[in-house]
């Protein structure tokens, strides 16, 4: 991740970015940090040491999901574990006490949260990294997969507020060979459309607690090592066998290309009815696995033109999201990276290729000096266009010693979608929360209070968690769709939803994946602007079934069963 340009090159890039920025302003949002007020006291354990182990920089993820089906989103935080200074090679870090536990917070009816970690059985083990939410056995209760350095865990939701560790039985723990156990982001997705969710698990690099000095050889200047010095490693792909067991098939289906994966997102980029997979790799080519429709995938990042930036350079890919931001029916990609690189925005051309739109969209000028991790396309003001929310902070705690124009701690970024293919930075006008510097990492999005305005939960590296409660004042209408699959997987993951109003159509593919190490609300949110009715809703389910709804009233959470009953709740 730690890659920088010469100062002169930086100035040139800054001038270019500013010159090509469209420079419009957009309506500000209003977000308030309500974590402490609502009872969230989680603090991440990063265990920073004098050895500068790369593991310390990553932070951990967060999930928003309704584990008890009471209609209110709950929050799960992944946590790290203690590291000795130094840590012997071959060590598998273990949690030592409550301060290291993963944490599950249950949302109560009054909007506050209670810590139910011990009761739920989700304290966890090891140095945790990421989380993925999905109902893998289609029993109606959301299950959890937690990645880590040293071994992953699958937790089955028992439906009574508790979870059972079924890792050994399911076969999803991952390799135990030292150096090959560092997993990062994961995603639940039905890769073969058999109605059961499969699991993709990214791994970062081949790494152990080696005594490697990086940076200047003087006190206070030791730095975290660049990932270039560590070998790439392939993802793990677990096929759901349907009996609580999974079989690892990455090599068999063509997804064993070695990478340095940190972010993972899904969508059908070429509109052939088959889900594709995008991977944010760190300081190497980005991946786009095209679903060939015969049960196998082909890595097409270079031919699709998302593997590098506009100048043919690789960058420190970290967070990722894969949705249609300009409402043309084609899913686009955003990938965050480190300062001096500019976040990569790829516009889908509709012919199997993408255009690097970082400059023309305005993203270059607002991100050149920033480092982004968790990222989501979300419509914070319900105007019908997906905006961008990004958690920020450098990976090097010493970065300011050599690059005084950069910062280790950074405020978050809120970029408003103008509806004209450009974005405007409205962060400073959108609340004090966007003026507070954090070492931002994980980011999960969902409507915590069911008021139709999307909220976010953010984790920081070695610091407290934050809730960005959306209090944006708007008269715009909204609609949230909660899909229940029957022939398709119960979560409806992979379903494409098209919502049409008098302003046109917009699209969203159902997924809990995306961002960085995190898992989002599976319910699909749409801003409807001034329209109080959606004239039509079309759902293309993973099973291939197309379901149409007509004249649906706005401002409600709509439960939609696949080819069955449709019910709405305020």
PDB file of N, CA and C in Angstrom, residues 49 134 153 160 308 321 414 439 457-458 541:
ATOM      1  N   UNK A  49       2.882  -2.374  17.439  1.00  0.00           N
ATOM      2  CA  UNK A  49       4.164  -2.739  18.037  1.00  0.00           C
ATOM      3  C   UNK A  49       5.283  -1.925  17.408  1.00  0.00           C
ATOM      4  N   UNK A 134     -24.914 -13.708   5.462  1.00  0.00           N
ATOM      5  CA  UNK A 134     -25.751 -14.390   4.481  1.00  0.00           C
ATOM      6  C   UNK A 134     -26.430 -15.593   5.096  1.00  0.00           C
ATOM      7  N   UNK A 153     -13.938 -18.298  10.726  1.00  0.00           N
ATOM      8  CA  UNK A 153     -15.003 -18.965  11.474  1.00  0.00           C
ATOM      9  C   UNK A 153     -16.355 -18.749  10.796  1.00  0.00           C
ATOM     10  N   UNK A 160     -32.529 -18.262  17.914  1.00  0.00           N
ATOM     11  CA  UNK A 160     -32.958 -17.939  19.276  1.00  0.00           C
ATOM     12  C   UNK A 160     -32.045 -16.912  19.941  1.00  0.00           C
ATOM     13  N   UNK A 308      -5.990  -1.257 -14.062  1.00  0.00           N
ATOM     14  CA  UNK A 308      -5.045  -0.189 -13.748  1.00  0.00           C
ATOM     15  C   UNK A 308      -5.760   1.157 -13.881  1.00  0.00           C
ATOM     16  N   UNK A 321     -16.887  -0.875  -4.432  1.00  0.00           N
ATOM     17  CA  UNK A 321     -18.330  -1.060  -4.561  1.00  0.00           C
ATOM     18  C   UNK A 321     -18.667  -1.154  -6.045  1.00  0.00           C
ATOM     19  N   UNK A 414     -17.853  12.640   1.887  1.00  0.00           N
ATOM     20  CA  UNK A 414     -19.196  12.494   1.335  1.00  0.00           C
ATOM     21  C   UNK A 414     -19.222  13.230   0.001  1.00  0.00           C
ATOM     22  N   UNK A 439      -8.695   7.232  11.897  1.00  0.00           N
ATOM     23  CA  UNK A 439      -7.989   6.258  11.072  1.00  0.00           C
ATOM     24  C   UNK A 439      -9.059   5.287  10.577  1.00  0.00           C
ATOM     25  N   UNK A 457     -22.145   2.744   9.681  1.00  0.00           N
ATOM     26  CA  UNK A 457     -21.348   2.406  10.853  1.00  0.00           C
ATOM     27  C   UNK A 457     -19.902   2.271  10.391  1.00  0.00           C
ATOM     28  N   UNK A 458     -18.991   2.896  11.136  1.00  0.00           N
ATOM     29  CA  UNK A 458     -17.594   2.966  10.722  1.00  0.00           C
ATOM     30  C   UNK A 458     -16.693   2.438  11.831  1.00  0.00           C
ATOM     31  N   UNK A 541     -34.778 -12.115 -10.524  1.00  0.00           N
ATOM     32  CA  UNK A 541     -34.242 -12.979  -9.480  1.00  0.00           C
ATOM     33  C   UNK A 541     -33.092 -13.842 -10.010  1.00  0.00           C
TER      34      UNK A 541
END
